[in-house]
PDB file of C-alpha atoms in Angstrom:
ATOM      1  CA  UNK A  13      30.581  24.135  87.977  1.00  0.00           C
ATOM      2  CA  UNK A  14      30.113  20.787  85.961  1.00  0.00           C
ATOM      3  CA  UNK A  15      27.923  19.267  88.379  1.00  0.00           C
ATOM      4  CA  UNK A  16      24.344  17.992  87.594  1.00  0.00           C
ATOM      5  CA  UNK A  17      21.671  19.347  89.550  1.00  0.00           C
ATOM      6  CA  UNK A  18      19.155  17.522  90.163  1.00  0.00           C
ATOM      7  CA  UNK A  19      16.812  17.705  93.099  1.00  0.00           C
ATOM      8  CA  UNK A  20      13.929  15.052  93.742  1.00  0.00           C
ATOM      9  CA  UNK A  21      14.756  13.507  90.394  1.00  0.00           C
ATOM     10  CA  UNK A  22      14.002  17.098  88.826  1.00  0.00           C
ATOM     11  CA  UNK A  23      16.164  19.548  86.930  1.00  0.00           C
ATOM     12  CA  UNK A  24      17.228  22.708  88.332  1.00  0.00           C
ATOM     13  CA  UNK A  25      19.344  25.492  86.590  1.00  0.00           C
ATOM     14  CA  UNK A  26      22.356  26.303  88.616  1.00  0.00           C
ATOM     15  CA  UNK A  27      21.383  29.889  90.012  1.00  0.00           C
ATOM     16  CA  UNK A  28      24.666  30.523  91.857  1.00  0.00           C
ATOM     17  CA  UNK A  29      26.504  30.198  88.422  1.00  0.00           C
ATOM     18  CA  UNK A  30      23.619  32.529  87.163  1.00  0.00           C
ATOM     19  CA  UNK A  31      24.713  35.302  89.526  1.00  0.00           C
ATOM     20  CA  UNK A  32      28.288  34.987  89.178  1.00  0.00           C
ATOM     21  CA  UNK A  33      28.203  35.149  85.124  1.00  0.00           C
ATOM     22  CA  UNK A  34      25.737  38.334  85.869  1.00  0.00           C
ATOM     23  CA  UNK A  35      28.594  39.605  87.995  1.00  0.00           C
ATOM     24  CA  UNK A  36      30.938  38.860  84.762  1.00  0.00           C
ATOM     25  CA  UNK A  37      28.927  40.604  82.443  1.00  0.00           C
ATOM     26  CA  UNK A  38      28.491  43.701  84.829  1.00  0.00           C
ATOM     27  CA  UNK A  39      32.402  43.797  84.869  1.00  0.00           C
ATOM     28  CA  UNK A  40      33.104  43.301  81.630  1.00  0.00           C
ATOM     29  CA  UNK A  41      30.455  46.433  80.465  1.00  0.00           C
ATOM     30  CA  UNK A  42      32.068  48.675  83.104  1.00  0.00           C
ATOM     31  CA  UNK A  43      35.792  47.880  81.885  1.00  0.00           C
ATOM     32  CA  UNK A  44      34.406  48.657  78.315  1.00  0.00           C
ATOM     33  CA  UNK A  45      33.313  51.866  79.341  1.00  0.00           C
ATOM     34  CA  UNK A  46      35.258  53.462  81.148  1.00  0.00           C
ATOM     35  CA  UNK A  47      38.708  51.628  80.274  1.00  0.00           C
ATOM     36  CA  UNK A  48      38.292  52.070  76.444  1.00  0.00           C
ATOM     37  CA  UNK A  49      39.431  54.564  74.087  1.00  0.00           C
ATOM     38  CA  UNK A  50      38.216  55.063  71.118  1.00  0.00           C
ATOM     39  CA  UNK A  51      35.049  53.801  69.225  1.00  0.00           C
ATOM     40  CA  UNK A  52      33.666  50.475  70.448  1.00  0.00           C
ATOM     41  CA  UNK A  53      32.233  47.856  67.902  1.00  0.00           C
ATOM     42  CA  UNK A  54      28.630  46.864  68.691  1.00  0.00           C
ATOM     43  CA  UNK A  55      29.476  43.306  67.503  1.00  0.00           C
ATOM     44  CA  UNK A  56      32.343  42.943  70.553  1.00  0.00           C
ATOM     45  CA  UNK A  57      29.916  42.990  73.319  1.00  0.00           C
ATOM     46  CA  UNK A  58      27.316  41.223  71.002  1.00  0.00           C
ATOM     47  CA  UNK A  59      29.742  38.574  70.850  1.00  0.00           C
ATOM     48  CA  UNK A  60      30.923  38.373  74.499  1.00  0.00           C
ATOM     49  CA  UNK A  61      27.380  38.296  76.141  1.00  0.00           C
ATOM     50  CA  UNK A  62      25.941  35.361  73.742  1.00  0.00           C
ATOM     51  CA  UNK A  63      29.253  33.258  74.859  1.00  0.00           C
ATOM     52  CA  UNK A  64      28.283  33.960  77.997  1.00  0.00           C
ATOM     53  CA  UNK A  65      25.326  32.991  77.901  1.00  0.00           C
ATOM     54  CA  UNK A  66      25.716  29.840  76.269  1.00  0.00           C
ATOM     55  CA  UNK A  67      28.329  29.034  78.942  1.00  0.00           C
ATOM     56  CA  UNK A  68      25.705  29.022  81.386  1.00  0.00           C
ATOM     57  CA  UNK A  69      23.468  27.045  79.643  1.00  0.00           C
ATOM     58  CA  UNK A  70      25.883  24.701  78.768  1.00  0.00           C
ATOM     59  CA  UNK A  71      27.019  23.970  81.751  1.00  0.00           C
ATOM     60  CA  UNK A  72      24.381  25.925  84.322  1.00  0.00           C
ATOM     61  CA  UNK A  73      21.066  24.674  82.858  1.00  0.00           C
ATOM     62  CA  UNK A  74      19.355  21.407  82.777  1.00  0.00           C
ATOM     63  CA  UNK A  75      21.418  20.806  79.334  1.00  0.00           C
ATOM     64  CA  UNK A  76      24.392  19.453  81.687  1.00  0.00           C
ATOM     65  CA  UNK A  77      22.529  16.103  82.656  1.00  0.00           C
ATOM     66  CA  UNK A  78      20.690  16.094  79.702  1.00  0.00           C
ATOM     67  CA  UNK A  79      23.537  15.947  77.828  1.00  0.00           C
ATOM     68  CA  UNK A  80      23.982  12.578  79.709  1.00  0.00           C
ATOM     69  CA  UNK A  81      21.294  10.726  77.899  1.00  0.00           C
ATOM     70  CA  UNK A  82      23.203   9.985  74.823  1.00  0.00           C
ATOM     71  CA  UNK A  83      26.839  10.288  72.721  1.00  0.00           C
ATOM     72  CA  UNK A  84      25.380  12.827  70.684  1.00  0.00           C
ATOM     73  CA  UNK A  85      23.907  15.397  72.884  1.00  0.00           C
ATOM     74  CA  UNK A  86      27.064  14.812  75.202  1.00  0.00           C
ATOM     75  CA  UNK A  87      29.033  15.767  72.038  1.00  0.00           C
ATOM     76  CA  UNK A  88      26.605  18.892  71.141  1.00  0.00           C
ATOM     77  CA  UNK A  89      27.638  20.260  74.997  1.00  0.00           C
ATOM     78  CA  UNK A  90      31.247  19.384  74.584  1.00  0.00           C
ATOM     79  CA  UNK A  91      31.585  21.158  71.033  1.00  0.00           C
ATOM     80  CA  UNK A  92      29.652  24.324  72.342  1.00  0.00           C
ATOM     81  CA  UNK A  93      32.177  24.312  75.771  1.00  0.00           C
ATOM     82  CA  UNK A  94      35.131  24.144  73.681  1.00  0.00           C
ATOM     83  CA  UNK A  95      34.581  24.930  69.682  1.00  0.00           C
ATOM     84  CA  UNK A  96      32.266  27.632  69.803  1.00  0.00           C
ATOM     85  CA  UNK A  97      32.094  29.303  73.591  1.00  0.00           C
ATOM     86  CA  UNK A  98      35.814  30.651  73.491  1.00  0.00           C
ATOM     87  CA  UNK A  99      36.095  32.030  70.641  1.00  0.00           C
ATOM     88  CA  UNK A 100      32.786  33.982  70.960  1.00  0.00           C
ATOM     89  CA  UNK A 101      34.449  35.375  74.299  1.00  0.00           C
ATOM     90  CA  UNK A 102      37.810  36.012  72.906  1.00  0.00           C
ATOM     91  CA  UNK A 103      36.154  37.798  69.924  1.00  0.00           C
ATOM     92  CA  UNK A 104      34.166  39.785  72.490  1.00  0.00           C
ATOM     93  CA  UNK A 105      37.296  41.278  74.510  1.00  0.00           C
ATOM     94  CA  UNK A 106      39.199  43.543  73.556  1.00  0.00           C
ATOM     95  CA  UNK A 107      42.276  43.245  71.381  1.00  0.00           C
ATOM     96  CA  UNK A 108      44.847  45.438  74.037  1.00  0.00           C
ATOM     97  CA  UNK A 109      42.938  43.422  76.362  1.00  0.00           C
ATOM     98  CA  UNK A 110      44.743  40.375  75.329  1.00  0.00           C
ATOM     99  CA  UNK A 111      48.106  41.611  73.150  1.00  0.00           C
ATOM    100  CA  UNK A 112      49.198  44.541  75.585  1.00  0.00           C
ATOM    101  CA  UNK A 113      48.512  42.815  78.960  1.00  0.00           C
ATOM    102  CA  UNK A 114      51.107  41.424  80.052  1.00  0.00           C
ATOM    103  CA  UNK A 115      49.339  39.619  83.013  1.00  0.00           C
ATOM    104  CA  UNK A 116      46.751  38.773  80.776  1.00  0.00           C
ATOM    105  CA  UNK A 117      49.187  37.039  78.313  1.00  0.00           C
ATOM    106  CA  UNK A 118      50.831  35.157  81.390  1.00  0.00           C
ATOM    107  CA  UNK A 119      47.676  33.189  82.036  1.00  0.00           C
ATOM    108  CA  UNK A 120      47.481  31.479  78.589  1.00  0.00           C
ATOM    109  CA  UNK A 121      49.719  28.571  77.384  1.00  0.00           C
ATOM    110  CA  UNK A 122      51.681  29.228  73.898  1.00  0.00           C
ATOM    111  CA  UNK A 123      49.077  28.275  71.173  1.00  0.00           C
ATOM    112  CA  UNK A 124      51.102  25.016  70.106  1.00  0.00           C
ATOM    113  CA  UNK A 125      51.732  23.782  73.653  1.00  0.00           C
ATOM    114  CA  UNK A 126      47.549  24.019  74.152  1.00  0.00           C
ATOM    115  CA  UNK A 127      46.506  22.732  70.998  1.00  0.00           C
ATOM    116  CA  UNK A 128      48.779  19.442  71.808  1.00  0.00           C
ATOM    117  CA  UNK A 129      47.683  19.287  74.739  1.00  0.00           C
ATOM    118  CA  UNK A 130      43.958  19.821  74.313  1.00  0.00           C
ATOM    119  CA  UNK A 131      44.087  17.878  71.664  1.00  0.00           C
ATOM    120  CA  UNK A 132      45.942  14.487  73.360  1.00  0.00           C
ATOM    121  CA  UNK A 133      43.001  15.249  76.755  1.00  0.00           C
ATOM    122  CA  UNK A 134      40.268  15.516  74.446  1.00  0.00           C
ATOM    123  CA  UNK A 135      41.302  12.101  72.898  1.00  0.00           C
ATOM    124  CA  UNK A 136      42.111  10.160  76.082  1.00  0.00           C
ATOM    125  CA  UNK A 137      38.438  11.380  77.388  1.00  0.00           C
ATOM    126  CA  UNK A 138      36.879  10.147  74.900  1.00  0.00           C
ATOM    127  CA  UNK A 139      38.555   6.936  75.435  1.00  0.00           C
ATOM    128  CA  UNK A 140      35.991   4.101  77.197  1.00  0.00           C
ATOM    129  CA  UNK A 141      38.326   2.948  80.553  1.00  0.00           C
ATOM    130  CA  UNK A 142      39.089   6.795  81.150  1.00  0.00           C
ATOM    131  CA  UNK A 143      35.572   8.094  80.217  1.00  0.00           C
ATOM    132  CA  UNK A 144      34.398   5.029  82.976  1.00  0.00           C
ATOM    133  CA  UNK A 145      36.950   5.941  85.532  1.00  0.00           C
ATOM    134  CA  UNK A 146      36.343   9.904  85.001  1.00  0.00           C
ATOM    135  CA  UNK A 147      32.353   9.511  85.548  1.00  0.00           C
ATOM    136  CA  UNK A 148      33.209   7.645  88.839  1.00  0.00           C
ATOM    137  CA  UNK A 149      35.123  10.083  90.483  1.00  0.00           C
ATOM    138  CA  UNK A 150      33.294  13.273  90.260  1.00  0.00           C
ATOM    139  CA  UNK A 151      35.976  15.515  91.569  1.00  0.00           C
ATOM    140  CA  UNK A 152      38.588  14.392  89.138  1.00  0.00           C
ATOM    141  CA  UNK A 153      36.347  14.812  86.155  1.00  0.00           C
ATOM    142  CA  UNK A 154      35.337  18.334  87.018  1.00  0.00           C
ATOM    143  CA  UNK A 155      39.350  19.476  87.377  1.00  0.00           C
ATOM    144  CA  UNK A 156      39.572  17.589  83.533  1.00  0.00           C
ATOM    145  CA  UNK A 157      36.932  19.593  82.060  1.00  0.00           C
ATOM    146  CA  UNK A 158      38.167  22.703  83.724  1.00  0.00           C
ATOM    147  CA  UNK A 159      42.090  21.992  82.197  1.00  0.00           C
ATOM    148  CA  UNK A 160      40.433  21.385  78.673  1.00  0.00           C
ATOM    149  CA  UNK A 161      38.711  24.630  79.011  1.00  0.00           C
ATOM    150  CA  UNK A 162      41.223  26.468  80.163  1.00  0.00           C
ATOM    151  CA  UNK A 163      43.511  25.106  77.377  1.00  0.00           C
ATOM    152  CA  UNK A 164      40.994  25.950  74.720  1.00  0.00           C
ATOM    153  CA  UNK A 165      40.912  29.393  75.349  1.00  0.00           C
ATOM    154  CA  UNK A 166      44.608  29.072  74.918  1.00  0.00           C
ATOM    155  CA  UNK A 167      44.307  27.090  71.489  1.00  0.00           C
ATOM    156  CA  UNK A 168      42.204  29.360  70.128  1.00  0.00           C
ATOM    157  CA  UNK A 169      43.783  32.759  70.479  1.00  0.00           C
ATOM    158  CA  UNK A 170      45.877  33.010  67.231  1.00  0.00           C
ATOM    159  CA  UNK A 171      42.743  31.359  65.389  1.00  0.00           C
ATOM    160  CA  UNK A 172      40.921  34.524  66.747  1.00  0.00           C
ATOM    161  CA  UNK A 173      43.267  37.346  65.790  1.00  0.00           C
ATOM    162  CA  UNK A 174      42.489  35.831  62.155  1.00  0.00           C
ATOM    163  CA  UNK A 175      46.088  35.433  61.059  1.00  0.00           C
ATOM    164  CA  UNK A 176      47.356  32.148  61.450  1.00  0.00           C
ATOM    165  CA  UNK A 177      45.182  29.796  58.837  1.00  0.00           C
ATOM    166  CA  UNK A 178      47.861  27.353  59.253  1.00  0.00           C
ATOM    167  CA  UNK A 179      47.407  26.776  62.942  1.00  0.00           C
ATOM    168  CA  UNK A 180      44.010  26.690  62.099  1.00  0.00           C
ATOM    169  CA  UNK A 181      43.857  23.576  59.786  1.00  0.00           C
ATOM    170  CA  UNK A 182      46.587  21.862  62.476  1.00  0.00           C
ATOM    171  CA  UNK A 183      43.781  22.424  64.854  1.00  0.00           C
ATOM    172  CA  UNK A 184      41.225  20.710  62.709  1.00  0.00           C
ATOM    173  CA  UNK A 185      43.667  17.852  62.270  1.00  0.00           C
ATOM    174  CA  UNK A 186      44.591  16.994  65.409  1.00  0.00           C
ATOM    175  CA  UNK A 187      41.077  17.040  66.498  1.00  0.00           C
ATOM    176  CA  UNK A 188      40.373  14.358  63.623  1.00  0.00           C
ATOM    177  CA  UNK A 189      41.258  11.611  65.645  1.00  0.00           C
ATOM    178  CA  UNK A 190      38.986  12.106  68.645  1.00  0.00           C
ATOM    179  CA  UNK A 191      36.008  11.681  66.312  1.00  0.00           C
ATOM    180  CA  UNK A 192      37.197   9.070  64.429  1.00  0.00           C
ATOM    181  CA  UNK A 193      37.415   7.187  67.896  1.00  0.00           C
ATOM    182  CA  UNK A 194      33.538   7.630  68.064  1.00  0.00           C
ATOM    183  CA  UNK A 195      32.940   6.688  64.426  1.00  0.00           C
ATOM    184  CA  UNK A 196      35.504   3.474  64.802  1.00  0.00           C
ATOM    185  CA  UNK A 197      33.985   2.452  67.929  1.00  0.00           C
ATOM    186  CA  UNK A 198      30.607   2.720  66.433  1.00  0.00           C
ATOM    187  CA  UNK A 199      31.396   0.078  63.489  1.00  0.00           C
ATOM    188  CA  UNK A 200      32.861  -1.921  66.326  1.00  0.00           C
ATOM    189  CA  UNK A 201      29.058  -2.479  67.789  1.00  0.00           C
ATOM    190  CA  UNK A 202      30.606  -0.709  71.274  1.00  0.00           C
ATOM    191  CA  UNK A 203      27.793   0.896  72.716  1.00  0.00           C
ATOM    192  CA  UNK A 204      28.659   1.864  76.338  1.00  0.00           C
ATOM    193  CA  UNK A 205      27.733   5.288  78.209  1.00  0.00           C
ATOM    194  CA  UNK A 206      29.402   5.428  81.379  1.00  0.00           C
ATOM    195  CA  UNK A 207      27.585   8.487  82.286  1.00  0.00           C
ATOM    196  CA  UNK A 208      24.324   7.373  81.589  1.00  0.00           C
ATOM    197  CA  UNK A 209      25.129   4.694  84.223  1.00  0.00           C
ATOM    198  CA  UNK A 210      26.661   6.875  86.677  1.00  0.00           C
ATOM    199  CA  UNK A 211      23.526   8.973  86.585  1.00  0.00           C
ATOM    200  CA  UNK A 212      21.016   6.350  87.541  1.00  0.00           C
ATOM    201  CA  UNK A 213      23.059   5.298  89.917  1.00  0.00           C
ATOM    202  CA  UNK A 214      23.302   8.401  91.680  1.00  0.00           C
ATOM    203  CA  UNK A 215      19.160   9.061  91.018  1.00  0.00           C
ATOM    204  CA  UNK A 216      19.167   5.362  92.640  1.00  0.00           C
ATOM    205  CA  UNK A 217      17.130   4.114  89.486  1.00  0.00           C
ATOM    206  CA  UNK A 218      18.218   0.638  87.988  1.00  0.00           C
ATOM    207  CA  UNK A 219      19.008   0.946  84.191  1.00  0.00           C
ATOM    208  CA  UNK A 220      15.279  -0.652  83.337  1.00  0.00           C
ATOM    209  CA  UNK A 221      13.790   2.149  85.544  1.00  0.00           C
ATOM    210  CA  UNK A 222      15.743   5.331  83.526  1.00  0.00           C
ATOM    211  CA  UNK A 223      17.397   5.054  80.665  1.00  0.00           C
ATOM    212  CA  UNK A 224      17.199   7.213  77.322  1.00  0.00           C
ATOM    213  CA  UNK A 225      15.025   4.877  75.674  1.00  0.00           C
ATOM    214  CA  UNK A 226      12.317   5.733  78.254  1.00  0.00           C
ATOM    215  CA  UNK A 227      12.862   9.855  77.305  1.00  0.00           C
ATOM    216  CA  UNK A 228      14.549   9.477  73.805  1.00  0.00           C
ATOM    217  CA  UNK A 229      13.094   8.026  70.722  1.00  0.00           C
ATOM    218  CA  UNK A 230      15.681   5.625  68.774  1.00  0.00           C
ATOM    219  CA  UNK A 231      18.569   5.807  67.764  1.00  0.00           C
ATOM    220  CA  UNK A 232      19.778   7.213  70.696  1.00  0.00           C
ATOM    221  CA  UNK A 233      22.496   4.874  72.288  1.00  0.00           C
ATOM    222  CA  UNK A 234      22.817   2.998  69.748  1.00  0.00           C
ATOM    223  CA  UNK A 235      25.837   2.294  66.864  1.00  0.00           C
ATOM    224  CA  UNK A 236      24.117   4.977  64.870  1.00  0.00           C
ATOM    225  CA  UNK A 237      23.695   7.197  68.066  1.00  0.00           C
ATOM    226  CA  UNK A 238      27.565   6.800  68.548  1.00  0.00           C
ATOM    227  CA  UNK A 239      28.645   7.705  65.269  1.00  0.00           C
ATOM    228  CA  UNK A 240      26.347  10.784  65.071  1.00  0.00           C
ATOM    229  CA  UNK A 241      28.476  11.924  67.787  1.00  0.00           C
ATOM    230  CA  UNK A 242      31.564  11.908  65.621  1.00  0.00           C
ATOM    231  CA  UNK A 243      30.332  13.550  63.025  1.00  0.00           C
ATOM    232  CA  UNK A 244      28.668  16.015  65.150  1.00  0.00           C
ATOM    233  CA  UNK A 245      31.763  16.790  66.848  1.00  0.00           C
ATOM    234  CA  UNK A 246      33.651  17.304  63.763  1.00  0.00           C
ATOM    235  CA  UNK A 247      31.365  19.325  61.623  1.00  0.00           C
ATOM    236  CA  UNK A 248      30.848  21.490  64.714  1.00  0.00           C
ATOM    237  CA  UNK A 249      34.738  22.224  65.066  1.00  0.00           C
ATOM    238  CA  UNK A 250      35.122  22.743  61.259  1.00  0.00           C
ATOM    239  CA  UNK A 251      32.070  25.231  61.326  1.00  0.00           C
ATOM    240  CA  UNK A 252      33.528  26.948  64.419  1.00  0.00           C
ATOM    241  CA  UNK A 253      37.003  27.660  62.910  1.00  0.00           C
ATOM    242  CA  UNK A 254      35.334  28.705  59.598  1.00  0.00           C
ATOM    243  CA  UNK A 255      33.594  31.088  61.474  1.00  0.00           C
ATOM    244  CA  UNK A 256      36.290  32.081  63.996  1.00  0.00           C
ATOM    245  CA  UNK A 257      38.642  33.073  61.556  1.00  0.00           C
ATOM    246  CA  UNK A 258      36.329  34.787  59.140  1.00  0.00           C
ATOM    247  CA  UNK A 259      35.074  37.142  62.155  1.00  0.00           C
ATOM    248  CA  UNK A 260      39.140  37.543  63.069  1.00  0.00           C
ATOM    249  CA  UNK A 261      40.239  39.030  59.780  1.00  0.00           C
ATOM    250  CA  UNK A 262      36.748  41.109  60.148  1.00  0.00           C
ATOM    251  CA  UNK A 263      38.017  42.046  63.521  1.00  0.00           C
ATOM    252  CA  UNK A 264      41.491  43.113  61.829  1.00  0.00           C
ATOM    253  CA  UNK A 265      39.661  44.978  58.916  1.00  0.00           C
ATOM    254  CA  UNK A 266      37.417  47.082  60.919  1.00  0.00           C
ATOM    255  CA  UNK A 267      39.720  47.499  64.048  1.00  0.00           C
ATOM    256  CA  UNK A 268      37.420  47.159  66.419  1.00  0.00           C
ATOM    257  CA  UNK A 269      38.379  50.051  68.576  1.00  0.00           C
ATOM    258  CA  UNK A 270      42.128  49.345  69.856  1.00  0.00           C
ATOM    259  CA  UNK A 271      43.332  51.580  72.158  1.00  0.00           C
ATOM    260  CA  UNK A 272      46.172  53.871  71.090  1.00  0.00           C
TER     261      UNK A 272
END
C-alpha cells in the first residue's frame, strides 16, 4: 500500500489501490442507502469521499515517492495520512455506525491508549537511526505506517464526536515533541534523508546522478528545508483539530441523521 511505484525510472499511480477504494466508496453509498433511517446530511458523504480520495493520492499517486525528495513534502504526506484523512472519514460515517456497533467499537483502541501510542511511534520515526533502519527494510516500514494509521483513526474518534476539547489540546501536546525533533535537529546543522538515499539506491542512481537539487529548487534538504518540516507538521495538526472539532459539535447540532 506504501510502496513507491516506479517503473523505468517513471511514476505510476497505483491502479489496484484505485479499484479497491472505488470498491470502498461503492460500499459505503449502498450501506447509506439502504441501511439508513432517517434524513442523510449531504456534508457526510461530502466528507467521506474527499478523505478518500486524498488517501489515494497520498499514498496511491506519484505523491508517495515524491514525498521522498525532501523533509517537508515527506511531512505534507504524513500530516494528510494522519491529521487530516481520518477525521474526514470518521466525519463521513455515520454516528450509529461507530457508537452502536459493537463490532465496530471492538476494532478501535481506547482514545488515550492510541493517542500515547501514536504519539511515542510518531516520535521514534521521526528519529534518524530508526527513520535509517525503517527505509532499509521495506516490509517493516510498511507494517509501521499501517499501526500509526490504524491508531490514528483510534486517536481521533472523541476529537470527532466534538465533545472532548480536553483530549483535544492533549493531542496537540503530545504531538509537540515530534516537531520540535525536526526544528532541534535543524539548528543542529543535521541534514540527513534516509529515504532520499534509499530511493536512488533502489533506481540504481548514485546521489550526484538524482538527488532533489537536480528536481527541487533550494532550500530543499537543507537546515531550512528541515525545519519547514516542523512547522509544517505542527500547523497542519493544529489546523486539523481546529477544524475537526468545529465540524463535530456541527455534527452534534444538526444531527446528521442518527438512526432511531
Amino acid at each position: 500500500m506504501f510502496d513507491d511505484f516506479w517503473l523505468q525510472g517513471q511514476l505510476l499511480w497505483n491502479t489496484p489501490l484505485l479499484a479497491g477504494f472505488i470498491m470502498a466508496g461503492v460500499l459505503y453509498g449502498f450501506l447509506l442507502v439502504n441501511f439508513t433511517k432517517g434524513k442523510i446530511h449531504p456534508k457526510q458523504p461530502i466528507l467521506f469521499f474527499l478523505g478518500l480520495g486524498l488517501l489515494y493520492i497520498t499514498v496511491g499517486s506519484p505523491l508517495s515517492t515524491i514525498s521522498h525528495l525532501s523533509f517537508s513534502l515527506h511531512m505534507i504526506q504524513m500530516s494528510m495520512l494522519y491529521f487530516i484523512i481520518p477525521p474526514l472519514l470518521l466525519l463521513g460515517m455515520r454516528d450509529s455506525w461507530l457508537t452502536k456497533s459493537t463490532r465496530i467499537n471492538k476494532i478501535f483502541l481506547p482514545p488515550p491508549a492510541a493517542l500515547y501510542t501514536f504519539a511515542i511511534l510518531f516520535l521514534l520515526y521521526h528519529m534518524g537511526v530508526i527513520l535509517t533502519f525503517l527505509s532499509q527494510h521495506s516490509n517493516v516500514h510498511n507494517s509501521y505506517l499501517l499501526v500509526l494509521l490504524y491508531t490514528s483513526f483510534s486517536m481521533w474518534r472523541p476529537i470527532v464526536n466534538g465533545q472532548n476539547e480536553r483530549y483535544a489540546m492533549l493531542s496537540g501536546l503530545l504531538l509537540l515533541p515530534a516537531c520540535i525533533l525536526f526544528i532541534f535537529n535543524a539548528s543542529l546543522g543535521e541534514v540527513n534523508n534516509p529515504l532520499l538515499a534509499q530511493m536512488t539506491a533502489t533506481l540504481c542512481f548514485t546521489p550526484s546522478e538524482f538527488s532533489s537539487f537536480n528536481l527541487l529548487p533550494a532550500p530543499f534538504n537543507t537546515r531550512l528545508d528541515q525545519m519547514m518540516a516542523g512547522f509544517l507538521m505542527l500547523g497542519m495538526h493544529k489546523f486539523a483539530l481546529i477544524v475537526t472539532v468545529r465540524l463535530g459539535k456541527k455534527v452534534q447540532m444538526h444531527d446528521w441523521g442518527r438512526d432511531g
